[in-house]
PDB file of C-alpha atoms in Angstrom:
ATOM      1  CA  UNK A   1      -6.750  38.458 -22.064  1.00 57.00           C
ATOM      2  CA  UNK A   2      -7.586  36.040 -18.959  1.00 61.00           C
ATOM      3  CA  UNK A   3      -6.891  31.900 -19.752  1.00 65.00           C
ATOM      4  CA  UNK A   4      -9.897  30.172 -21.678  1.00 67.00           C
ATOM      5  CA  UNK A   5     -11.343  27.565 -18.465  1.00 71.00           C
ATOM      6  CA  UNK A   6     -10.879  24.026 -19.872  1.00 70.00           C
ATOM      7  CA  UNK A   7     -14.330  22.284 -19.072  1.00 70.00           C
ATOM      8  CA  UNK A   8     -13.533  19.593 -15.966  1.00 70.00           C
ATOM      9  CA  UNK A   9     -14.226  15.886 -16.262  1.00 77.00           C
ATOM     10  CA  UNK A  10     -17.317  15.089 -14.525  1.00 85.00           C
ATOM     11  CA  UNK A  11     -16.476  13.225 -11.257  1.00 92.00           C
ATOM     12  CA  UNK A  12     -18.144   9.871 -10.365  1.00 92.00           C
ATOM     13  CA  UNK A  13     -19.376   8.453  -7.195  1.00 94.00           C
ATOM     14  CA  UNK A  14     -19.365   4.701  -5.951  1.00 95.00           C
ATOM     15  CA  UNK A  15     -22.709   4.257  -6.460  1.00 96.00           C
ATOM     16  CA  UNK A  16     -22.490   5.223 -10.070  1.00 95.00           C
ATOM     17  CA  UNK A  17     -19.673   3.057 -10.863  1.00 95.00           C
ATOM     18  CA  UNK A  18     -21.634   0.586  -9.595  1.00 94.00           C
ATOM     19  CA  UNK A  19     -24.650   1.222 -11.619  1.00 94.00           C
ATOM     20  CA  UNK A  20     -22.424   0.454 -15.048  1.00 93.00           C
ATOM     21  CA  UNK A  21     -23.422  -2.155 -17.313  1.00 92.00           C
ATOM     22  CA  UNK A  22     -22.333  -5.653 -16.684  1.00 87.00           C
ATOM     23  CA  UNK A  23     -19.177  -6.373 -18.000  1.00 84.00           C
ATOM     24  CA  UNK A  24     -18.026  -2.888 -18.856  1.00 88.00           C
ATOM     25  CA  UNK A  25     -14.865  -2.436 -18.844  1.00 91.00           C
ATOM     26  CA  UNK A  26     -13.441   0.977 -16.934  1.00 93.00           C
ATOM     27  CA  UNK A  27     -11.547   2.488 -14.064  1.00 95.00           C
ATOM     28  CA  UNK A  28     -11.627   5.577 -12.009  1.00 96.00           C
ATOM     29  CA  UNK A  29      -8.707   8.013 -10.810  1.00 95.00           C
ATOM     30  CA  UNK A  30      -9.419  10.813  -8.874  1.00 93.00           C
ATOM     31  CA  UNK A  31     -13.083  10.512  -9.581  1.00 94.00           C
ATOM     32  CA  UNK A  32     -13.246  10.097 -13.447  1.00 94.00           C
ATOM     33  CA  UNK A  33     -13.764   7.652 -15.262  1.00 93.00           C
ATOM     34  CA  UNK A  34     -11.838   6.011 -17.684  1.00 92.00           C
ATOM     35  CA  UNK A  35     -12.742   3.262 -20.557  1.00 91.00           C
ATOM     36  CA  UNK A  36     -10.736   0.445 -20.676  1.00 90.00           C
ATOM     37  CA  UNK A  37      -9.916  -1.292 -23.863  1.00 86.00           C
ATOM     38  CA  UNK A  38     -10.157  -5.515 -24.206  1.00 87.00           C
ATOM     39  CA  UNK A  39      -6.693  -7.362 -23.657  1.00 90.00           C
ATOM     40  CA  UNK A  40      -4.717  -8.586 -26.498  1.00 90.00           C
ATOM     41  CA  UNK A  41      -4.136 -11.937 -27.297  1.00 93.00           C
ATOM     42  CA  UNK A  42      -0.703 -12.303 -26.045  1.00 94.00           C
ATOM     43  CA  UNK A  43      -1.630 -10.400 -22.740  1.00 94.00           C
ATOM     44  CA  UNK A  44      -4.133 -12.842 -21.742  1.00 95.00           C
ATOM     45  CA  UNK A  45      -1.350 -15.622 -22.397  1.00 96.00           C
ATOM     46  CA  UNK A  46       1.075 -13.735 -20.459  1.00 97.00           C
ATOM     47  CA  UNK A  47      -1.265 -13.149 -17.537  1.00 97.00           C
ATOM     48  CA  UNK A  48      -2.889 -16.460 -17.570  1.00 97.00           C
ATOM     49  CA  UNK A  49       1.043 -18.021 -17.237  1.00 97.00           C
ATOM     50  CA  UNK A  50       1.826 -15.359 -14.449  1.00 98.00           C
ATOM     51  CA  UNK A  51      -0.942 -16.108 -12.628  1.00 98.00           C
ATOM     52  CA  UNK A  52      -0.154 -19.886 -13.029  1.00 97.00           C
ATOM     53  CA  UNK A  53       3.147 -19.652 -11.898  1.00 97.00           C
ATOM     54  CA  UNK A  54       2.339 -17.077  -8.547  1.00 98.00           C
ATOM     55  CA  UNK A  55      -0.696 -19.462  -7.804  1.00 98.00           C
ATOM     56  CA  UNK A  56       1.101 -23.029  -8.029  1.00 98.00           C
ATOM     57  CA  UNK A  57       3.426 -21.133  -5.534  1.00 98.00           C
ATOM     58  CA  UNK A  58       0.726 -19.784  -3.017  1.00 98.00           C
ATOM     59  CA  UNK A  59      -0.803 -23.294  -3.011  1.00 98.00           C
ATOM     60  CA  UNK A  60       2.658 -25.141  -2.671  1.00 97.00           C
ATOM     61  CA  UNK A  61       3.719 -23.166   0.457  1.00 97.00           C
ATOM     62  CA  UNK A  62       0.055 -23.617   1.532  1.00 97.00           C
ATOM     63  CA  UNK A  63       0.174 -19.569   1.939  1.00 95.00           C
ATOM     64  CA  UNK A  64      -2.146 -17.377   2.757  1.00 96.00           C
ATOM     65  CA  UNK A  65      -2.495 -15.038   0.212  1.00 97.00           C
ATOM     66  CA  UNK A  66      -5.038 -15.044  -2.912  1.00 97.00           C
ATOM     67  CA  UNK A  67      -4.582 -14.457  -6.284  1.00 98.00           C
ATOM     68  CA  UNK A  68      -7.240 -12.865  -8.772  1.00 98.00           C
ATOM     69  CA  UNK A  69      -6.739 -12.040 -12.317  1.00 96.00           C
ATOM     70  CA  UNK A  70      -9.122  -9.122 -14.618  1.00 94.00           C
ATOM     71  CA  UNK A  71     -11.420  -7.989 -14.115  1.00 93.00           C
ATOM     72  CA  UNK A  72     -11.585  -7.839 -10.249  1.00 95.00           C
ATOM     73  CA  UNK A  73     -12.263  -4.438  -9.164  1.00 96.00           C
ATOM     74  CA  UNK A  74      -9.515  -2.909  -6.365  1.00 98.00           C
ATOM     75  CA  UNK A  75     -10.902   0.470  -4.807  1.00 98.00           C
ATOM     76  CA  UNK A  76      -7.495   2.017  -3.384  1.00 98.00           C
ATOM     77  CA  UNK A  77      -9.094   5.692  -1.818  1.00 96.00           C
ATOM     78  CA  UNK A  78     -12.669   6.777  -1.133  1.00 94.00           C
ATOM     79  CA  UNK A  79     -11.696  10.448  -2.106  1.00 92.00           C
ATOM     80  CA  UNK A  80     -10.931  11.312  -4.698  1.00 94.00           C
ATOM     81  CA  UNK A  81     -12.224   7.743  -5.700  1.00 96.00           C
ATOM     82  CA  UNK A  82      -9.631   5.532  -7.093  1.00 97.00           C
ATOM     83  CA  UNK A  83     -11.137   2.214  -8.729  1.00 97.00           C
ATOM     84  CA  UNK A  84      -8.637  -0.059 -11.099  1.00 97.00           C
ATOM     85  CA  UNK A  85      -8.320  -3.229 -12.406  1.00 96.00           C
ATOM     86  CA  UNK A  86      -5.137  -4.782 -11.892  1.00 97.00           C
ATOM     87  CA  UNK A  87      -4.331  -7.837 -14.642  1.00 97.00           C
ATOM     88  CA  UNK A  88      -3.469  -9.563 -12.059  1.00 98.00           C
ATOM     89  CA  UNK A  89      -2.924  -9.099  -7.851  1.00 98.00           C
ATOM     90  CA  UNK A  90      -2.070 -11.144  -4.675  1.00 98.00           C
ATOM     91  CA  UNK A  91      -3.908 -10.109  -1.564  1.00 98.00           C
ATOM     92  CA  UNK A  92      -2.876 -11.219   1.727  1.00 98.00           C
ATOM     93  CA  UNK A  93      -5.299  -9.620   4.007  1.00 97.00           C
ATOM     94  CA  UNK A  94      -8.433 -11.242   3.584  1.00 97.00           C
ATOM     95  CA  UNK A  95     -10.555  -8.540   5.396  1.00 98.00           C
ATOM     96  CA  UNK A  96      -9.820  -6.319   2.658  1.00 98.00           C
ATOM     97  CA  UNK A  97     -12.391  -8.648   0.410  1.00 98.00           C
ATOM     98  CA  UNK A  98     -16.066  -7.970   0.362  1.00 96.00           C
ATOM     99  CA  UNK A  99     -17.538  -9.927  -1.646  1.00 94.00           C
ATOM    100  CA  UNK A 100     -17.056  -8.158  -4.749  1.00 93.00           C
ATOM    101  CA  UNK A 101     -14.021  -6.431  -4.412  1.00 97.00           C
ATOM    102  CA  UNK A 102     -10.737  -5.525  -2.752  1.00 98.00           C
ATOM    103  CA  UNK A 103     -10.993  -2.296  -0.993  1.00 98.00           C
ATOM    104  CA  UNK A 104      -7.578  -0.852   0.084  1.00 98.00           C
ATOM    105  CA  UNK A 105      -4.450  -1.812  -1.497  1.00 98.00           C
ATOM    106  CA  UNK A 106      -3.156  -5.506  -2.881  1.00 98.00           C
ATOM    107  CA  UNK A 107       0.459  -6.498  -1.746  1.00 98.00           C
ATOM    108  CA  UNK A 108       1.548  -7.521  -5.021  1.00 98.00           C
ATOM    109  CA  UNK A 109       0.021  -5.921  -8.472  1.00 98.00           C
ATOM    110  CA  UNK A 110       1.545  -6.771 -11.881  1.00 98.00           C
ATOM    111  CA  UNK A 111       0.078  -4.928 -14.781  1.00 97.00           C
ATOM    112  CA  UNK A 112       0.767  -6.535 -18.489  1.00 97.00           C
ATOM    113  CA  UNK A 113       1.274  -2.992 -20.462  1.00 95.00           C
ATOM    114  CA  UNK A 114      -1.554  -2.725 -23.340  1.00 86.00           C
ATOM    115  CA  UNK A 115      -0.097  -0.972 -26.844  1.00 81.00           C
ATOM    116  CA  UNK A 116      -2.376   1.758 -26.392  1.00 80.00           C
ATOM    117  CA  UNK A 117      -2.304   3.317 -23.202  1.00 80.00           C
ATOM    118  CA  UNK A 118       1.384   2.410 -22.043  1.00 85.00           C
ATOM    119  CA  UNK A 119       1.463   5.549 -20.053  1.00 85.00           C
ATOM    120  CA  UNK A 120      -1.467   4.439 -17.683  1.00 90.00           C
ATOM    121  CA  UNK A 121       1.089   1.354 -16.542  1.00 93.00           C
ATOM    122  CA  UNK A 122       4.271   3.760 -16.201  1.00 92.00           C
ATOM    123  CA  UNK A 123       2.734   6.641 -14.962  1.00 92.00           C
ATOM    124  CA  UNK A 124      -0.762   7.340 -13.330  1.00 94.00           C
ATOM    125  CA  UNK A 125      -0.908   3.884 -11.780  1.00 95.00           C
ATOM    126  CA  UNK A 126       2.640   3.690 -10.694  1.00 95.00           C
ATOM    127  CA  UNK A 127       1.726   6.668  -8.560  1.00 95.00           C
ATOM    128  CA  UNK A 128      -1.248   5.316  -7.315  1.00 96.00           C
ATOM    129  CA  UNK A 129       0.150   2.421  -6.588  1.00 97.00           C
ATOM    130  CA  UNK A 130       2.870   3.800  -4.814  1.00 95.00           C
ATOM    131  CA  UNK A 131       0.709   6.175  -2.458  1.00 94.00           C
ATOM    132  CA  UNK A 132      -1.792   3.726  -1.964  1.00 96.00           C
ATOM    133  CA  UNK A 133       0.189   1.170  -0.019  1.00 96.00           C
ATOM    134  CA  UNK A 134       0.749  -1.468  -2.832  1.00 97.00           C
ATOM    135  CA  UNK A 135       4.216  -2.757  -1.316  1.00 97.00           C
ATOM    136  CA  UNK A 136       5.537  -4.849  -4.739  1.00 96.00           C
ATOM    137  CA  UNK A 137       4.478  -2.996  -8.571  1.00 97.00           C
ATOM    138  CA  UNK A 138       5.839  -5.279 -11.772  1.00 98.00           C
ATOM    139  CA  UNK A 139       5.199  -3.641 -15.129  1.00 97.00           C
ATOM    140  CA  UNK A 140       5.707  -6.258 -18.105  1.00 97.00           C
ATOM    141  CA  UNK A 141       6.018  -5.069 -21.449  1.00 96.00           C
ATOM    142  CA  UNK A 142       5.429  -7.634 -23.998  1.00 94.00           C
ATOM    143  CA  UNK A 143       6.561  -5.482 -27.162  1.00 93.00           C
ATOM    144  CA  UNK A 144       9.832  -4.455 -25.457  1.00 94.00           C
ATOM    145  CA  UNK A 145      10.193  -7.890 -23.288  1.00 95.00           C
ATOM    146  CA  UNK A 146      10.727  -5.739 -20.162  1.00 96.00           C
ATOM    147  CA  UNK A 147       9.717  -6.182 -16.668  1.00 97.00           C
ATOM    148  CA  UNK A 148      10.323  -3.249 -14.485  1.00 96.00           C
ATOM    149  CA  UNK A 149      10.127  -4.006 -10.634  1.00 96.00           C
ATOM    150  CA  UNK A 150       9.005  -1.312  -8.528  1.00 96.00           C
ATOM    151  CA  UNK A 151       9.146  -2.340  -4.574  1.00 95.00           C
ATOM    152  CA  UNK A 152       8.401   0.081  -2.246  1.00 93.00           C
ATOM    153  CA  UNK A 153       8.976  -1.566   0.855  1.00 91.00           C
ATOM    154  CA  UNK A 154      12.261  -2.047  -0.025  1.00 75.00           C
ATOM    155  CA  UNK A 155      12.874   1.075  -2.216  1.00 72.00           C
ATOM    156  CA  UNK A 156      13.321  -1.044  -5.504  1.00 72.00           C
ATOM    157  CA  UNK A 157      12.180   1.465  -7.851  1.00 74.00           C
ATOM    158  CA  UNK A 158      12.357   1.134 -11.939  1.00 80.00           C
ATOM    159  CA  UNK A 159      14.556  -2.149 -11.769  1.00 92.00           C
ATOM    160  CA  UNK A 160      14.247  -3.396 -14.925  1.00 95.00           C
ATOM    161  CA  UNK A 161      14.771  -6.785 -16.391  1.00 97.00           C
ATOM    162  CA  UNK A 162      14.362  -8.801 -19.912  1.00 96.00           C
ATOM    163  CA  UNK A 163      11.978 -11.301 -21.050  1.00 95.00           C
ATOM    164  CA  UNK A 164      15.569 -14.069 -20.379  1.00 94.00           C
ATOM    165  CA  UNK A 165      15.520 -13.001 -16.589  1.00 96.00           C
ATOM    166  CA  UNK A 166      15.149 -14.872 -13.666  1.00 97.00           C
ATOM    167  CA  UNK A 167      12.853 -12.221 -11.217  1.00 97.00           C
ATOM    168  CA  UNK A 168      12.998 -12.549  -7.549  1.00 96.00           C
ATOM    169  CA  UNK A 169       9.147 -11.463  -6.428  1.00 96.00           C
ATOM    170  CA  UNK A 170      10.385  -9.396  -3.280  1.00 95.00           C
ATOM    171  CA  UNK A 171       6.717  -9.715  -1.041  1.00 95.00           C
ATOM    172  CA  UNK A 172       8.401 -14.014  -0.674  1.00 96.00           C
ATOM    173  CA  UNK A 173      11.449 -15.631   0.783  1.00 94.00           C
ATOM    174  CA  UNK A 174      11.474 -17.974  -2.030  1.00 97.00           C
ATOM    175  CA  UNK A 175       9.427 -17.189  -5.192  1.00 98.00           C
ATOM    176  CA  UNK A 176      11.110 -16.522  -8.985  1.00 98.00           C
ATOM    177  CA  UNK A 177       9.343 -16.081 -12.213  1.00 98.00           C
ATOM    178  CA  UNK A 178      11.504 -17.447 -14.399  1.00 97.00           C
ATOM    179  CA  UNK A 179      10.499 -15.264 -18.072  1.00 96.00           C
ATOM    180  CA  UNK A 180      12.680 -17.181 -20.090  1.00 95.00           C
ATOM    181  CA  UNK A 181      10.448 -20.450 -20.058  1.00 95.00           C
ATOM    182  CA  UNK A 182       7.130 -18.236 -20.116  1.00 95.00           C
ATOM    183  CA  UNK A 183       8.608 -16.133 -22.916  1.00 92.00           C
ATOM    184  CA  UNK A 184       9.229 -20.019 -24.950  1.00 91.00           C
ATOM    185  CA  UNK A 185       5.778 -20.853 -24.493  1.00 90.00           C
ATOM    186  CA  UNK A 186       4.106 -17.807 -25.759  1.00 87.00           C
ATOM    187  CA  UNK A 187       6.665 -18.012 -28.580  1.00 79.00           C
ATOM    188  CA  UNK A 188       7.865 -14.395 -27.836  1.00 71.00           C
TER     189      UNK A 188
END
């Protein structure tokens, strides 16, 4: 008896993504898309202190690098068309910006892992991010207080640390996120 042919996905094109409704919420990997759920509480708190703590930095060294936070679309690859959402990104090569969205890979991506879909973090987009040219990957996991550092540049892969570490952010000379005091305030 020959295999039963599971139906494919349909793929989507550019122009369709950009024909969604305002405001909703989805990404594409290798052409399909994929809904997105709304952050949680605590990951908006953890991102908005993240991105607090990166940006106070950029501005400090008066750097040259830009920080955006979700939804901000990133299109890594034309084909197959890759489209995500990082929760939150630094880009240092401002003629990757358009207007409306990065298009080729951030330097620094940190996604806050969401209950439902931890595999999308740990999985799909670690390998997009990897093959795409992303050179520094953080994964933070609020319900298991984990960060796992993944940078490429440097072959750092799957370092992980707790929600008491001190983290090193490998893309700078001089920049640590220190969890422990962003853990107090979001009472975790």
């Amino acid at each position: 008896m020959p295999p039963v042919l599971q139906p494919q996905p349909e793929k989507i094109t550019l122009e369709q993504y950009e024909a969604l409704p305002e405001g909703k919420r989805a990404e594409v990997f290798d052409g399909v898309l994929y809904d997105m759920a709304s952050p949680s509480q605590i990951h908006q708190s953890l991102s908005m202190q993240l991105c607090t703590v990166i940006n106070n930095y950029i501005i400090r060294k008066k750097g040259i690098c830009s920080i955006f936070s979700a939804p901000f679309d990133v299109k890594l690859s034309d084909k197959p068309l890759i489209i995500v959402q990082p929760d939150i990104m630094v880009i240092c090569d401002k003629s990757k910006l358009d207007g409306k969205r990065c298009n080729g890979a951030p330097d620094f991506i940190i996604e806050i892992v969401s209950p439902g879909n931890p595999a999308d973090d740990y999985i799909r987009k670690l390998y997009h991010y990897e093959n795409c040219g992303v050179r520094e990957y953080w994964i933070a996991d609020p319900r298991k207080k984990t960060i796992t550092v993944n940078y490429f540049e440097g072959n750092i892969i799957n370092s992980q640390y707790s929600f008491d570490s001190v983290i090193k952010v490998n893309i700078y000379d001089d920049l640590f996120i220190n969890f422990t005091e962003i853990a107090a305030l979001l009472d975790l």
